[in-house]
Amino acid sequence: MGAEGEEIYWKYLLDTRPCISKAAYICIRKNEIHPGAGLLYGEQEKWRGNDETAGKCPYSIYHVRRYLILLLMQENSWDRLPYLIYLLKDDSLREYRDKLLGALSVRSLYARVDRKQAAFIKQVLTEEAKKAIDMQIHAAEKSIYRIRVIHGYNGGTRIRSMLREEYGYGREPAVKRIEMGDNQGITELVLREF
């Protein structure tokens, strides 16, 4: 049937019977069909929390979600990047951590990224940077009085702006002030003593 059977393969990929779903997964891979990173991520999120499906067939969530994640790892390197970052934060996917990190580290230097996609990638990276900094601030002990954020010179302007907006004077009680680091690619958060 080849690539013309994309809709049929997709239907059978989401089947609750593992053998049917596996056959559809193999056909999709063999025919190099790429449904899109957003679609695959959204669909695996549906299967993640679908209690109704789990009640009918307990193993169905696991195998369908697994095939969706494996297909997501085969998508265009820049399309899949933000979704792989989201999946790395999912504790239920610890067994896939090495595969996700491997897929995250492999990107095409020659691929084109449009403005909308670039903005989405920057947004995801900024959100994750904020979460990581918040965790560091709230987990800081009395011995820690500075947090150094290395965000880069050209590509880090969004993170630098986020630091100024979120942790500027009076916005975060734990942060005393923000200082520029040794160069423009580094920002330091000076913490208050409690």
Coordinates of C-alpha atoms in Angstrom, one line a residue:
M1 CA 0.0 0.0 0.0
G2 CA 2.9 2.3 0.7
A3 CA 2.6 5.9 1.7
E4 CA -0.9 6.1 0.3
G5 CA -2.1 4.1 3.3
E6 CA -1.1 6.8 5.8
E7 CA -4.7 7.2 7.2
I8 CA -5.1 3.4 7.5
Y9 CA -1.8 3.0 9.2
W10 CA -2.6 5.8 11.6
K11 CA -6.0 4.2 12.5
Y12 CA -4.3 0.9 13.2
L13 CA -1.4 2.4 15.1
L14 CA -4.0 3.6 17.7
D15 CA -5.6 0.2 18.0
T16 CA -5.7 -1.4 21.5
R17 CA -4.4 -4.7 20.2
P18 CA -0.6 -4.7 20.4
C19 CA 0.0 -6.9 17.3
I20 CA -2.1 -4.6 15.1
S21 CA -0.5 -1.5 16.5
K22 CA 3.0 -2.9 16.0
A23 CA 2.3 -3.8 12.4
A24 CA 1.1 -0.3 11.7
Y25 CA 4.2 1.2 13.4
I26 CA 6.5 -1.0 11.2
C27 CA 4.6 0.1 8.1
I28 CA 4.9 3.8 9.0
R29 CA 8.6 3.4 9.6
K30 CA 9.2 1.4 6.5
N31 CA 7.3 3.8 4.2
E32 CA 9.0 6.9 5.9
I33 CA 5.7 8.5 6.8
H34 CA 6.0 11.5 9.1
P35 CA 2.7 12.6 10.6
G36 CA 4.3 15.6 12.4
A37 CA 5.8 16.2 15.8
G38 CA 2.9 18.2 17.2
L39 CA 0.3 15.6 16.2
L40 CA 2.4 12.7 17.6
Y41 CA 3.0 14.6 20.9
G42 CA -0.6 15.5 21.3
E43 CA -1.8 12.0 20.6
Q44 CA 0.6 10.5 23.1
E45 CA -0.6 13.0 25.7
K46 CA -4.2 11.7 25.1
W47 CA -3.1 8.1 25.6
R48 CA -1.2 9.1 28.7
G49 CA -4.2 10.0 30.7
N50 CA -7.0 8.1 29.1
D51 CA -8.5 6.1 32.0
E52 CA -11.4 4.9 29.9
T53 CA -9.0 3.1 27.5
A54 CA -7.0 1.8 30.4
G55 CA -10.2 0.2 31.9
K56 CA -11.0 -1.6 28.7
C57 CA -7.5 -2.9 28.0
P58 CA -4.8 -2.1 30.7
Y59 CA -1.7 -2.7 28.4
S60 CA -3.1 -0.5 25.6
I61 CA -1.9 2.8 26.9
Y62 CA 1.7 1.5 27.3
H63 CA 2.2 0.1 23.8
V64 CA 0.4 2.8 21.8
R65 CA 2.1 5.6 23.7
R66 CA 5.5 3.8 23.2
Y67 CA 5.0 3.7 19.4
L68 CA 3.9 7.3 19.3
I69 CA 7.0 8.4 21.2
L70 CA 9.3 6.2 19.0
L71 CA 7.7 7.9 15.9
L72 CA 8.2 11.3 17.5
M73 CA 11.9 10.6 17.8
Q74 CA 12.0 10.0 14.0
E75 CA 10.5 13.3 13.1
N76 CA 12.4 16.3 11.7
S77 CA 15.1 17.3 14.3
W78 CA 14.0 20.8 14.8
D79 CA 10.2 20.0 14.8
R80 CA 10.6 17.4 17.5
L81 CA 13.0 19.5 19.8
P82 CA 10.4 21.2 22.0
Y83 CA 8.3 18.1 22.4
L84 CA 11.3 16.0 23.4
I85 CA 12.1 18.6 26.1
Y86 CA 8.6 18.2 27.4
L87 CA 8.9 14.4 27.4
L88 CA 12.2 14.5 29.3
K89 CA 10.3 16.1 32.2
D90 CA 7.8 13.2 32.3
D91 CA 8.7 10.8 35.2
S92 CA 6.7 8.0 33.7
L93 CA 9.2 7.8 30.7
R94 CA 12.4 7.1 32.7
E95 CA 13.1 4.0 30.6
Y96 CA 13.2 6.2 27.5
R97 CA 15.4 8.9 29.0
D98 CA 18.6 7.8 27.1
K99 CA 16.8 7.5 23.8
L100 CA 15.2 10.9 24.3
L101 CA 18.5 12.5 25.1
G102 CA 20.1 10.8 22.1
A103 CA 17.3 12.1 19.8
L104 CA 17.6 15.6 21.4
S105 CA 21.3 15.8 20.8
V106 CA 21.0 14.9 17.1
R107 CA 20.0 17.9 15.0
S108 CA 20.5 18.8 11.4
L109 CA 22.7 21.9 10.9
Y110 CA 21.4 22.3 7.4
A111 CA 17.7 22.2 8.1
R112 CA 15.6 25.4 7.8
V113 CA 13.6 26.7 10.8
D114 CA 10.8 29.1 10.1
R115 CA 10.2 32.1 12.4
K116 CA 7.1 30.5 14.0
Q117 CA 8.9 27.3 14.8
A118 CA 12.0 29.2 16.1
A119 CA 9.7 31.3 18.4
F120 CA 8.1 28.1 19.8
I121 CA 11.5 26.5 20.5
K122 CA 12.7 29.7 22.2
Q123 CA 9.5 29.8 24.3
V124 CA 9.9 26.2 25.4
L125 CA 13.5 26.8 26.3
T126 CA 12.7 30.0 28.3
E127 CA 9.9 28.2 30.2
E128 CA 12.2 25.3 31.1
A129 CA 15.0 27.8 32.1
K130 CA 12.5 29.6 34.4
K131 CA 11.4 26.3 36.1
A132 CA 15.1 25.3 36.6
I133 CA 16.0 28.7 38.1
D134 CA 12.9 28.7 40.4
M135 CA 13.9 25.2 41.6
Q136 CA 17.4 26.4 42.4
I137 CA 16.2 29.5 44.2
H138 CA 13.7 27.7 46.4
A139 CA 16.2 24.8 47.1
A140 CA 19.0 27.1 47.9
E141 CA 20.6 26.7 51.3
K142 CA 22.1 29.4 53.4
S143 CA 25.5 28.7 52.0
I144 CA 24.4 29.6 48.4
Y145 CA 24.2 33.3 47.8
R146 CA 24.6 33.5 44.0
I147 CA 23.1 31.6 41.1
R148 CA 25.0 32.0 37.8
V149 CA 22.9 31.6 34.7
I150 CA 25.0 31.0 31.5
H151 CA 22.6 31.8 28.7
G152 CA 24.9 32.8 25.9
Y153 CA 25.4 36.1 24.2
N154 CA 23.3 36.1 21.0
G155 CA 20.9 33.3 21.6
G156 CA 20.3 34.0 25.2
T157 CA 18.6 37.4 24.9
R158 CA 15.2 35.9 25.6
I159 CA 16.4 34.2 28.8
R160 CA 18.2 37.3 29.9
S161 CA 15.0 39.3 29.4
M162 CA 13.0 36.7 31.3
L163 CA 15.5 36.9 34.2
R164 CA 15.1 40.7 34.4
E165 CA 11.3 40.5 34.2
E166 CA 10.8 37.7 36.6
Y167 CA 13.5 38.3 39.1
G168 CA 14.0 42.1 38.9
Y169 CA 13.8 44.4 41.9
G170 CA 11.0 43.4 44.3
R171 CA 9.5 40.6 42.1
E172 CA 11.1 37.6 43.8
P173 CA 11.6 37.9 47.6
A174 CA 14.6 35.5 47.6
V175 CA 16.5 37.5 45.0
K176 CA 18.3 40.6 46.2
R177 CA 19.5 41.9 42.9
I178 CA 20.6 40.9 39.4
E179 CA 24.1 41.5 38.1
M180 CA 25.8 41.0 34.8
G181 CA 28.5 38.3 34.8
D182 CA 32.0 38.4 33.4
N183 CA 30.5 38.9 29.9
Q184 CA 27.1 39.6 28.4
G185 CA 26.3 35.8 28.1
I186 CA 26.2 35.4 31.9
T187 CA 23.7 36.8 34.4
E188 CA 24.0 36.3 38.2
L189 CA 21.2 36.3 40.7
V190 CA 22.3 37.5 44.1
L191 CA 20.1 35.9 46.8
R192 CA 19.0 37.3 50.1
E193 CA 20.2 35.8 53.4
F194 CA 17.4 34.2 55.4

